[in-house]
Amino acid sequence: MFVKQNVIYLAGGCFWGVEAFISRLSGVNRTEVGYANGHDLAPTYEKVSGGKTGHAECVKVTYNPEIISLDLILENFFKIIDPFSVNCQGEDVGSQYRSGIYWQEDFQRSVVVGFLKEKQKLCESRIVVEVGPICNFYLGEEYHQKYLEKHPDGYCHIDLNLIDDEKFSHLTREEYEITQLAMTEPAFSGEYNDFFEDGIYVDVVDGEVLFASEDKIKTDTGWASFKKPIDENKIIQHRDYSHGTTRIEIRSKKANTHLGHIHYEKNSKIYCINSASLKFIPE
């Protein structure tokens, strides 16, 4: 079951921290950093940092509107920006660090404008967040993508603990990174890769029943493999363009948990699932 994904673009200072924060929101399926709304047709980090391209450091946010609304994304975005500051966020100074909200679809305009109007009613100072349609967006260099995952001690101008993660408190670090940040456990390392006891497999995040042992099969993929879920309506699929290829990502519909990907072996469809995304309940 494919679910339409929406995209919004958020600028709020150094894109490393903005991406790390927004990517933790349940319902956000993908984040990518880049350069938005400038005039240079070939921006690079060095050129943008010089403040001469007109671009803002920006995060492209792909989200599932059935799980998280644009209003809620913006509400969280406002936790980490100073909406009254011109060309400055934290210690980041320059037009490339301006705050901005850029929409991709026309229907998003009314949501963004309405949100800012309501915020302005509560403030004496004027909100100076730039708003408008996205244009001239270019992906940033690969070493900037998910920078703080690669460099946990790297510079970040915002508090990444502002999101209420109470519902994830029972998860191990590995379970959180896989289910919420869409990371992948190493092949053949998962607890359920070569495990065939009778029972059911539930979403490790919220306990939703997803797979049954009778549908589990032995494969050489390196991950726990199933012929099908118990109920297709509990699974959503997204096209995943990461790592230079196109794959079908699988998520649980209710909790938006990243589960794994669909593989094809001898024309057979296989649900390859990270063990860390599941909890086994014996018969």
PDB file of C-alpha atoms in Angstrom:
ATOM      1  CA  MET A   1       0.000   0.000   0.000  1.00  0.00           C
ATOM      2  CA  PHE A   2       1.721   3.162  -1.199  1.00  0.00           C
ATOM      3  CA  VAL A   3       1.016   6.365   0.728  1.00  0.00           C
ATOM      4  CA  LYS A   4       1.513   9.792  -0.791  1.00  0.00           C
ATOM      5  CA  GLN A   5       4.443  11.631   0.723  1.00  0.00           C
ATOM      6  CA  ASN A   6       4.553  15.406   1.025  1.00  0.00           C
ATOM      7  CA  VAL A   7       7.663  17.566   1.026  1.00  0.00           C
ATOM      8  CA  ILE A   8       8.426  20.834   2.831  1.00  0.00           C
ATOM      9  CA  TYR A   9      11.721  22.745   2.977  1.00  0.00           C
ATOM     10  CA  LEU A  10      12.974  24.274   6.236  1.00  0.00           C
ATOM     11  CA  ALA A  11      15.879  26.683   6.769  1.00  0.00           C
ATOM     12  CA  GLY A  12      17.025  27.556  10.271  1.00  0.00           C
ATOM     13  CA  GLY A  13      20.754  28.113  10.539  1.00  0.00           C
ATOM     14  CA  CYS A  14      23.312  25.340  10.113  1.00  0.00           C
ATOM     15  CA  PHE A  15      21.508  22.508   8.344  1.00  0.00           C
ATOM     16  CA  TRP A  16      23.310  19.820  10.336  1.00  0.00           C
ATOM     17  CA  GLY A  17      21.303  20.463  13.481  1.00  0.00           C
ATOM     18  CA  VAL A  18      17.999  21.209  11.759  1.00  0.00           C
ATOM     19  CA  GLU A  19      18.180  17.897   9.908  1.00  0.00           C
ATOM     20  CA  ALA A  20      19.117  15.929  13.041  1.00  0.00           C
ATOM     21  CA  PHE A  21      16.173  17.426  14.945  1.00  0.00           C
ATOM     22  CA  ILE A  22      13.474  17.198  12.272  1.00  0.00           C
ATOM     23  CA  SER A  23      14.480  13.656  11.265  1.00  0.00           C
ATOM     24  CA  ARG A  24      13.511  12.466  14.755  1.00  0.00           C
ATOM     25  CA  LEU A  25       9.860  13.404  14.327  1.00  0.00           C
ATOM     26  CA  SER A  26       7.546  10.435  13.956  1.00  0.00           C
ATOM     27  CA  GLY A  27       6.057  10.646  10.472  1.00  0.00           C
ATOM     28  CA  VAL A  28       9.124  12.199   8.869  1.00  0.00           C
ATOM     29  CA  ASN A  29      10.398   9.541   6.501  1.00  0.00           C
ATOM     30  CA  ARG A  30      13.409  11.226   4.962  1.00  0.00           C
ATOM     31  CA  THR A  31      15.566  14.325   5.319  1.00  0.00           C
ATOM     32  CA  GLU A  32      18.210  15.722   2.968  1.00  0.00           C
ATOM     33  CA  VAL A  33      20.262  18.875   3.341  1.00  0.00           C
ATOM     34  CA  GLY A  34      20.935  21.322   0.549  1.00  0.00           C
ATOM     35  CA  TYR A  35      20.797  24.900  -0.661  1.00  0.00           C
ATOM     36  CA  ALA A  36      17.529  26.697  -1.401  1.00  0.00           C
ATOM     37  CA  ASN A  37      16.139  29.797  -3.071  1.00  0.00           C
ATOM     38  CA  GLY A  38      19.318  31.342  -4.405  1.00  0.00           C
ATOM     39  CA  HIS A  39      20.400  32.535  -7.851  1.00  0.00           C
ATOM     40  CA  ASP A  40      23.554  30.477  -8.434  1.00  0.00           C
ATOM     41  CA  LEU A  41      22.898  27.453 -10.654  1.00  0.00           C
ATOM     42  CA  ALA A  42      25.805  25.440  -9.269  1.00  0.00           C
ATOM     43  CA  PRO A  43      26.029  26.168  -5.543  1.00  0.00           C
ATOM     44  CA  THR A  44      28.641  24.470  -3.393  1.00  0.00           C
ATOM     45  CA  TYR A  45      29.179  24.660   0.338  1.00  0.00           C
ATOM     46  CA  GLU A  46      32.169  26.943  -0.150  1.00  0.00           C
ATOM     47  CA  LYS A  47      30.235  29.318  -2.418  1.00  0.00           C
ATOM     48  CA  VAL A  48      27.132  29.364  -0.246  1.00  0.00           C
ATOM     49  CA  SER A  49      29.245  29.962   2.880  1.00  0.00           C
ATOM     50  CA  GLY A  50      30.568  33.089   1.203  1.00  0.00           C
ATOM     51  CA  GLY A  51      27.042  34.490   1.164  1.00  0.00           C
ATOM     52  CA  LYS A  52      27.144  35.383  -2.505  1.00  0.00           C
ATOM     53  CA  THR A  53      24.822  32.773  -4.052  1.00  0.00           C
ATOM     54  CA  GLY A  54      21.626  33.901  -2.327  1.00  0.00           C
ATOM     55  CA  HIS A  55      20.976  30.377  -1.073  1.00  0.00           C
ATOM     56  CA  ALA A  56      19.937  29.374   2.422  1.00  0.00           C
ATOM     57  CA  GLU A  57      21.178  26.202   4.069  1.00  0.00           C
ATOM     58  CA  CYS A  58      18.013  24.141   4.022  1.00  0.00           C
ATOM     59  CA  VAL A  59      16.554  20.731   4.848  1.00  0.00           C
ATOM     60  CA  LYS A  60      14.251  18.910   2.443  1.00  0.00           C
ATOM     61  CA  VAL A  61      11.702  17.108   4.628  1.00  0.00           C
ATOM     62  CA  THR A  62       9.681  14.208   3.229  1.00  0.00           C
ATOM     63  CA  TYR A  63       6.807  13.263   5.501  1.00  0.00           C
ATOM     64  CA  ASN A  64       3.722  11.088   5.694  1.00  0.00           C
ATOM     65  CA  PRO A  65       0.690  13.408   6.109  1.00  0.00           C
ATOM     66  CA  GLU A  66      -1.344  10.534   7.536  1.00  0.00           C
ATOM     67  CA  ILE A  67       1.006  10.397  10.521  1.00  0.00           C
ATOM     68  CA  ILE A  68       2.277  13.944  11.003  1.00  0.00           C
ATOM     69  CA  SER A  69       0.659  17.175   9.864  1.00  0.00           C
ATOM     70  CA  LEU A  70       2.515  20.107   8.379  1.00  0.00           C
ATOM     71  CA  ASP A  71       1.303  22.194  11.327  1.00  0.00           C
ATOM     72  CA  LEU A  72       2.989  19.826  13.766  1.00  0.00           C
ATOM     73  CA  ILE A  73       6.228  19.880  11.779  1.00  0.00           C
ATOM     74  CA  LEU A  74       6.196  23.693  11.846  1.00  0.00           C
ATOM     75  CA  GLU A  75       5.403  23.710  15.564  1.00  0.00           C
ATOM     76  CA  ASN A  76       8.503  21.632  16.216  1.00  0.00           C
ATOM     77  CA  PHE A  77      10.535  23.730  13.784  1.00  0.00           C
ATOM     78  CA  PHE A  78       9.687  26.824  15.813  1.00  0.00           C
ATOM     79  CA  LYS A  79      11.179  25.153  18.890  1.00  0.00           C
ATOM     80  CA  ILE A  80      14.642  25.365  17.343  1.00  0.00           C
ATOM     81  CA  ILE A  81      14.703  28.728  15.540  1.00  0.00           C
ATOM     82  CA  ASP A  82      14.655  32.376  16.541  1.00  0.00           C
ATOM     83  CA  PRO A  83      11.848  33.639  14.276  1.00  0.00           C
ATOM     84  CA  PHE A  84      12.688  37.293  15.026  1.00  0.00           C
ATOM     85  CA  SER A  85      16.336  37.157  13.940  1.00  0.00           C
ATOM     86  CA  VAL A  86      17.408  38.323  10.467  1.00  0.00           C
ATOM     87  CA  ASN A  87      20.194  36.325   8.824  1.00  0.00           C
ATOM     88  CA  CYS A  88      21.299  34.830  12.126  1.00  0.00           C
ATOM     89  CA  GLN A  89      20.523  31.647  14.050  1.00  0.00           C
ATOM     90  CA  GLY A  90      22.585  30.982  17.147  1.00  0.00           C
ATOM     91  CA  GLU A  91      26.219  31.496  16.291  1.00  0.00           C
ATOM     92  CA  ASP A  92      25.501  31.153  12.565  1.00  0.00           C
ATOM     93  CA  VAL A  93      25.561  34.570  10.921  1.00  0.00           C
ATOM     94  CA  GLY A  94      24.936  35.431   7.266  1.00  0.00           C
ATOM     95  CA  SER A  95      22.133  35.354   4.713  1.00  0.00           C
ATOM     96  CA  GLN A  96      22.805  31.663   4.137  1.00  0.00           C
ATOM     97  CA  TYR A  97      21.656  31.090   7.731  1.00  0.00           C
ATOM     98  CA  ARG A  98      18.329  32.915   7.433  1.00  0.00           C
ATOM     99  CA  SER A  99      15.198  31.147   8.609  1.00  0.00           C
ATOM    100  CA  GLY A 100      12.739  30.074   5.955  1.00  0.00           C
ATOM    101  CA  ILE A 101       9.796  27.834   5.112  1.00  0.00           C
ATOM    102  CA  TYR A 102       9.448  26.924   1.439  1.00  0.00           C
ATOM    103  CA  TRP A 103       6.548  24.902   0.108  1.00  0.00           C
ATOM    104  CA  GLN A 104       6.469  22.486  -2.818  1.00  0.00           C
ATOM    105  CA  GLU A 105       2.696  22.215  -3.284  1.00  0.00           C
ATOM    106  CA  ASP A 106       0.265  25.136  -3.574  1.00  0.00           C
ATOM    107  CA  PHE A 107      -2.024  23.727  -0.880  1.00  0.00           C
ATOM    108  CA  GLN A 108       0.825  24.067   1.649  1.00  0.00           C
ATOM    109  CA  ARG A 109       0.891  27.846   1.247  1.00  0.00           C
ATOM    110  CA  SER A 110      -2.324  28.379   3.214  1.00  0.00           C
ATOM    111  CA  VAL A 111      -1.069  26.092   5.994  1.00  0.00           C
ATOM    112  CA  VAL A 112       2.243  27.948   6.305  1.00  0.00           C
ATOM    113  CA  VAL A 113       0.692  31.419   6.104  1.00  0.00           C
ATOM    114  CA  GLY A 114      -2.042  30.487   8.568  1.00  0.00           C
ATOM    115  CA  PHE A 115       0.473  29.026  10.993  1.00  0.00           C
ATOM    116  CA  LEU A 116       2.614  32.174  10.938  1.00  0.00           C
ATOM    117  CA  LYS A 117      -0.412  34.431  11.397  1.00  0.00           C
ATOM    118  CA  GLU A 118      -1.410  32.545  14.526  1.00  0.00           C
ATOM    119  CA  LYS A 119       2.155  32.708  15.846  1.00  0.00           C
ATOM    120  CA  GLN A 120       2.367  36.436  15.155  1.00  0.00           C
ATOM    121  CA  LYS A 121      -0.762  37.064  17.241  1.00  0.00           C
ATOM    122  CA  LEU A 122       1.156  35.775  20.246  1.00  0.00           C
ATOM    123  CA  CYS A 123       4.262  37.907  19.665  1.00  0.00           C
ATOM    124  CA  GLU A 124       5.047  41.595  20.025  1.00  0.00           C
ATOM    125  CA  SER A 125       8.151  41.360  17.837  1.00  0.00           C
ATOM    126  CA  ARG A 126       7.758  40.847  14.101  1.00  0.00           C
ATOM    127  CA  ILE A 127       8.342  37.332  12.779  1.00  0.00           C
ATOM    128  CA  VAL A 128      10.875  37.549   9.948  1.00  0.00           C
ATOM    129  CA  VAL A 129      10.884  33.933   8.722  1.00  0.00           C
ATOM    130  CA  GLU A 130      11.119  33.944   4.928  1.00  0.00           C
ATOM    131  CA  VAL A 131       8.253  32.094   3.213  1.00  0.00           C
ATOM    132  CA  GLY A 132       7.538  31.194  -0.392  1.00  0.00           C
ATOM    133  CA  PRO A 133       7.638  28.403  -2.955  1.00  0.00           C
ATOM    134  CA  ILE A 134      10.827  26.394  -3.233  1.00  0.00           C
ATOM    135  CA  CYS A 135      13.097  27.213  -6.136  1.00  0.00           C
ATOM    136  CA  ASN A 136      16.652  26.368  -7.176  1.00  0.00           C
ATOM    137  CA  PHE A 137      17.099  23.691  -4.518  1.00  0.00           C
ATOM    138  CA  TYR A 138      20.324  21.735  -4.831  1.00  0.00           C
ATOM    139  CA  LEU A 139      21.359  18.817  -2.654  1.00  0.00           C
ATOM    140  CA  GLY A 140      24.362  19.418  -0.457  1.00  0.00           C
ATOM    141  CA  GLU A 141      27.533  17.407  -0.701  1.00  0.00           C
ATOM    142  CA  GLU A 142      27.384  13.828   0.564  1.00  0.00           C
ATOM    143  CA  TYR A 143      29.545  14.513   3.619  1.00  0.00           C
ATOM    144  CA  HIS A 144      26.888  16.956   4.869  1.00  0.00           C
ATOM    145  CA  GLN A 145      24.050  14.420   4.678  1.00  0.00           C
ATOM    146  CA  LYS A 146      23.170  13.043   8.158  1.00  0.00           C
ATOM    147  CA  TYR A 147      26.313  14.793   9.397  1.00  0.00           C
ATOM    148  CA  LEU A 148      25.560  14.460  13.099  1.00  0.00           C
ATOM    149  CA  GLU A 149      24.876  10.744  12.739  1.00  0.00           C
ATOM    150  CA  LYS A 150      28.356  10.375  11.265  1.00  0.00           C
ATOM    151  CA  HIS A 151      29.877  12.810  13.764  1.00  0.00           C
ATOM    152  CA  PRO A 152      27.867  12.716  17.017  1.00  0.00           C
ATOM    153  CA  ASP A 153      30.197  15.284  18.622  1.00  0.00           C
ATOM    154  CA  GLY A 154      29.976  17.674  15.668  1.00  0.00           C
ATOM    155  CA  TYR A 155      28.822  21.288  15.902  1.00  0.00           C
ATOM    156  CA  CYS A 156      25.116  21.801  16.542  1.00  0.00           C
ATOM    157  CA  HIS A 157      23.491  25.107  17.445  1.00  0.00           C
ATOM    158  CA  ILE A 158      20.237  23.616  18.728  1.00  0.00           C
ATOM    159  CA  ASP A 159      19.117  21.351  21.572  1.00  0.00           C
ATOM    160  CA  LEU A 160      18.311  17.966  20.077  1.00  0.00           C
ATOM    161  CA  ASN A 161      16.510  16.950  23.256  1.00  0.00           C
ATOM    162  CA  LEU A 162      13.563  19.288  22.699  1.00  0.00           C
ATOM    163  CA  ILE A 163      11.504  16.511  21.105  1.00  0.00           C
ATOM    164  CA  ASP A 164       9.441  14.477  23.546  1.00  0.00           C
ATOM    165  CA  ASP A 165      10.910  11.005  23.072  1.00  0.00           C
ATOM    166  CA  GLU A 166       9.057   9.397  25.985  1.00  0.00           C
ATOM    167  CA  LYS A 167       7.291   6.913  23.722  1.00  0.00           C
ATOM    168  CA  PHE A 168      10.703   5.654  22.580  1.00  0.00           C
ATOM    169  CA  SER A 169      12.230   5.378  26.055  1.00  0.00           C
ATOM    170  CA  HIS A 170      11.874   1.577  26.057  1.00  0.00           C
ATOM    171  CA  LEU A 171      13.988   1.210  22.907  1.00  0.00           C
ATOM    172  CA  THR A 172      17.674   0.396  22.877  1.00  0.00           C
ATOM    173  CA  ARG A 173      19.938   2.758  20.961  1.00  0.00           C
ATOM    174  CA  GLU A 174      20.094   0.301  18.057  1.00  0.00           C
ATOM    175  CA  GLU A 175      16.304  -0.091  18.013  1.00  0.00           C
ATOM    176  CA  TYR A 176      15.825   3.686  18.012  1.00  0.00           C
ATOM    177  CA  GLU A 177      18.341   4.291  15.221  1.00  0.00           C
ATOM    178  CA  ILE A 178      16.793   1.598  13.023  1.00  0.00           C
ATOM    179  CA  THR A 179      13.111   2.271  13.679  1.00  0.00           C
ATOM    180  CA  GLN A 180      13.262   6.075  13.789  1.00  0.00           C
ATOM    181  CA  LEU A 181      16.325   7.027  11.737  1.00  0.00           C
ATOM    182  CA  ALA A 182      15.902   4.300   9.087  1.00  0.00           C
ATOM    183  CA  MET A 183      19.317   2.799   9.651  1.00  0.00           C
ATOM    184  CA  THR A 184      19.965  -0.870   8.812  1.00  0.00           C
ATOM    185  CA  GLU A 185      21.461  -3.592  10.946  1.00  0.00           C
ATOM    186  CA  PRO A 186      24.405  -5.471   9.365  1.00  0.00           C
ATOM    187  CA  ALA A 187      23.380  -8.463   7.248  1.00  0.00           C
ATOM    188  CA  PHE A 188      23.150 -11.785   9.142  1.00  0.00           C
ATOM    189  CA  SER A 189      23.530 -10.022  12.509  1.00  0.00           C
ATOM    190  CA  GLY A 190      19.850  -9.782  13.488  1.00  0.00           C
ATOM    191  CA  GLU A 191      18.382 -11.860  16.296  1.00  0.00           C
ATOM    192  CA  TYR A 192      15.603 -13.229  14.065  1.00  0.00           C
ATOM    193  CA  ASN A 193      17.618 -13.816  10.894  1.00  0.00           C
ATOM    194  CA  ASP A 194      17.898 -17.561  11.489  1.00  0.00           C
ATOM    195  CA  PHE A 195      15.075 -17.952  13.993  1.00  0.00           C
ATOM    196  CA  PHE A 196      12.015 -20.126  13.325  1.00  0.00           C
ATOM    197  CA  GLU A 197      10.047 -20.679  16.524  1.00  0.00           C
ATOM    198  CA  ASP A 198       6.243 -20.556  16.423  1.00  0.00           C
ATOM    199  CA  GLY A 199       4.656 -17.252  17.315  1.00  0.00           C
ATOM    200  CA  ILE A 200       4.056 -13.736  16.057  1.00  0.00           C
ATOM    201  CA  TYR A 201       6.249 -10.695  15.441  1.00  0.00           C
ATOM    202  CA  VAL A 202       5.074  -7.283  16.634  1.00  0.00           C
ATOM    203  CA  ASP A 203       6.278  -3.724  16.086  1.00  0.00           C
ATOM    204  CA  VAL A 204       8.936  -3.089  18.742  1.00  0.00           C
ATOM    205  CA  VAL A 205       7.702   0.507  19.097  1.00  0.00           C
ATOM    206  CA  ASP A 206       4.012   0.032  19.840  1.00  0.00           C
ATOM    207  CA  GLY A 207       3.321  -3.721  19.864  1.00  0.00           C
ATOM    208  CA  GLU A 208       1.235  -3.775  16.673  1.00  0.00           C
ATOM    209  CA  VAL A 209       1.027  -7.341  15.299  1.00  0.00           C
ATOM    210  CA  LEU A 210       2.790  -7.438  11.915  1.00  0.00           C
ATOM    211  CA  PHE A 211       4.094 -10.901  10.931  1.00  0.00           C
ATOM    212  CA  ALA A 212       3.469 -14.566  11.741  1.00  0.00           C
ATOM    213  CA  SER A 213       6.011 -17.366  12.031  1.00  0.00           C
ATOM    214  CA  GLU A 214       4.101 -19.436   9.463  1.00  0.00           C
ATOM    215  CA  ASP A 215       5.017 -16.838   6.840  1.00  0.00           C
ATOM    216  CA  LYS A 216       8.702 -16.661   7.799  1.00  0.00           C
ATOM    217  CA  ILE A 217      11.095 -18.163   5.253  1.00  0.00           C
ATOM    218  CA  LYS A 218      14.785 -18.957   5.096  1.00  0.00           C
ATOM    219  CA  THR A 219      16.703 -16.826   2.573  1.00  0.00           C
ATOM    220  CA  ASP A 220      20.217 -15.636   1.871  1.00  0.00           C
ATOM    221  CA  THR A 221      19.294 -11.953   2.122  1.00  0.00           C
ATOM    222  CA  GLY A 222      20.803 -11.544   5.587  1.00  0.00           C
ATOM    223  CA  TRP A 223      17.620 -10.301   7.273  1.00  0.00           C
ATOM    224  CA  ALA A 224      14.519 -11.857   8.790  1.00  0.00           C
ATOM    225  CA  SER A 225      12.374 -12.690   5.763  1.00  0.00           C
ATOM    226  CA  PHE A 226       8.635 -13.134   5.377  1.00  0.00           C
ATOM    227  CA  LYS A 227       6.374 -14.044   2.461  1.00  0.00           C
ATOM    228  CA  LYS A 228       3.788 -11.503   3.590  1.00  0.00           C
ATOM    229  CA  PRO A 229       2.555  -9.530   6.592  1.00  0.00           C
ATOM    230  CA  ILE A 230      -0.456 -10.696   8.565  1.00  0.00           C
ATOM    231  CA  ASP A 231      -2.419  -7.713   7.246  1.00  0.00           C
ATOM    232  CA  GLU A 232      -1.231  -5.683   4.241  1.00  0.00           C
ATOM    233  CA  ASN A 233      -3.195  -2.701   5.563  1.00  0.00           C
ATOM    234  CA  LYS A 234      -0.824  -2.458   8.526  1.00  0.00           C
ATOM    235  CA  ILE A 235       2.157  -1.923   6.211  1.00  0.00           C
ATOM    236  CA  ILE A 236       2.981   1.101   4.071  1.00  0.00           C
ATOM    237  CA  GLN A 237       5.535   1.261   1.288  1.00  0.00           C
ATOM    238  CA  HIS A 238       7.687   4.140   0.072  1.00  0.00           C
ATOM    239  CA  ARG A 239      10.139   4.451  -2.773  1.00  0.00           C
ATOM    240  CA  ASP A 240      13.581   4.840  -1.233  1.00  0.00           C
ATOM    241  CA  TYR A 241      16.146   6.579  -3.442  1.00  0.00           C
ATOM    242  CA  SER A 242      19.027   6.541  -0.958  1.00  0.00           C
ATOM    243  CA  HIS A 243      22.377   4.901  -1.660  1.00  0.00           C
ATOM    244  CA  GLY A 244      22.150   5.629  -5.379  1.00  0.00           C
ATOM    245  CA  THR A 245      19.443   3.084  -6.107  1.00  0.00           C
ATOM    246  CA  THR A 246      15.658   2.721  -5.978  1.00  0.00           C
ATOM    247  CA  ARG A 247      14.216   0.355  -3.395  1.00  0.00           C
ATOM    248  CA  ILE A 248      10.850  -0.138  -1.711  1.00  0.00           C
ATOM    249  CA  GLU A 249      11.005   0.746   1.973  1.00  0.00           C
ATOM    250  CA  ILE A 250       8.547  -0.900   4.376  1.00  0.00           C
ATOM    251  CA  ARG A 251       7.104   0.897   7.405  1.00  0.00           C
ATOM    252  CA  SER A 252       4.385   0.079   9.885  1.00  0.00           C
ATOM    253  CA  LYS A 253       1.352   2.234   9.213  1.00  0.00           C
ATOM    254  CA  LYS A 254       0.336   2.949  12.808  1.00  0.00           C
ATOM    255  CA  ALA A 255       3.700   3.864  14.388  1.00  0.00           C
ATOM    256  CA  ASN A 256       5.583   4.723  11.174  1.00  0.00           C
ATOM    257  CA  THR A 257       8.343   2.341  12.241  1.00  0.00           C
ATOM    258  CA  HIS A 258      11.048   1.684   9.657  1.00  0.00           C
ATOM    259  CA  LEU A 259      10.985  -2.095   9.177  1.00  0.00           C
ATOM    260  CA  GLY A 260      13.131  -2.887   6.147  1.00  0.00           C
ATOM    261  CA  HIS A 261      12.790  -3.282   2.394  1.00  0.00           C
ATOM    262  CA  ILE A 262      11.141  -5.502  -0.176  1.00  0.00           C
ATOM    263  CA  HIS A 263      13.488  -7.796  -2.093  1.00  0.00           C
ATOM    264  CA  TYR A 264      12.804 -10.041  -5.048  1.00  0.00           C
ATOM    265  CA  GLU A 265      14.357 -13.486  -5.288  1.00  0.00           C
ATOM    266  CA  LYS A 266      13.526 -15.662  -8.290  1.00  0.00           C
ATOM    267  CA  ASN A 267      10.521 -13.420  -8.964  1.00  0.00           C
ATOM    268  CA  SER A 268       9.236 -13.959  -5.424  1.00  0.00           C
ATOM    269  CA  LYS A 269       8.424 -10.960  -3.248  1.00  0.00           C
ATOM    270  CA  ILE A 270      10.207 -11.067   0.111  1.00  0.00           C
ATOM    271  CA  TYR A 271       9.695  -8.768   3.078  1.00  0.00           C
ATOM    272  CA  CYS A 272      13.205  -8.348   4.524  1.00  0.00           C
ATOM    273  CA  ILE A 273      12.907  -6.937   8.034  1.00  0.00           C
ATOM    274  CA  ASN A 274      15.422  -5.654  10.577  1.00  0.00           C
ATOM    275  CA  SER A 275      15.238  -7.817  13.692  1.00  0.00           C
ATOM    276  CA  ALA A 276      15.627  -4.684  15.814  1.00  0.00           C
ATOM    277  CA  SER A 277      12.269  -3.437  14.453  1.00  0.00           C
ATOM    278  CA  LEU A 278      10.446  -6.496  15.790  1.00  0.00           C
ATOM    279  CA  LYS A 279       9.633  -8.220  19.049  1.00  0.00           C
ATOM    280  CA  PHE A 280       8.833 -11.934  18.981  1.00  0.00           C
ATOM    281  CA  ILE A 281       5.884 -13.248  20.999  1.00  0.00           C
ATOM    282  CA  PRO A 282       6.067 -17.073  21.313  1.00  0.00           C
ATOM    283  CA  GLU A 283       2.979 -19.150  20.675  1.00  0.00           C
TER     284      GLU A 283
END
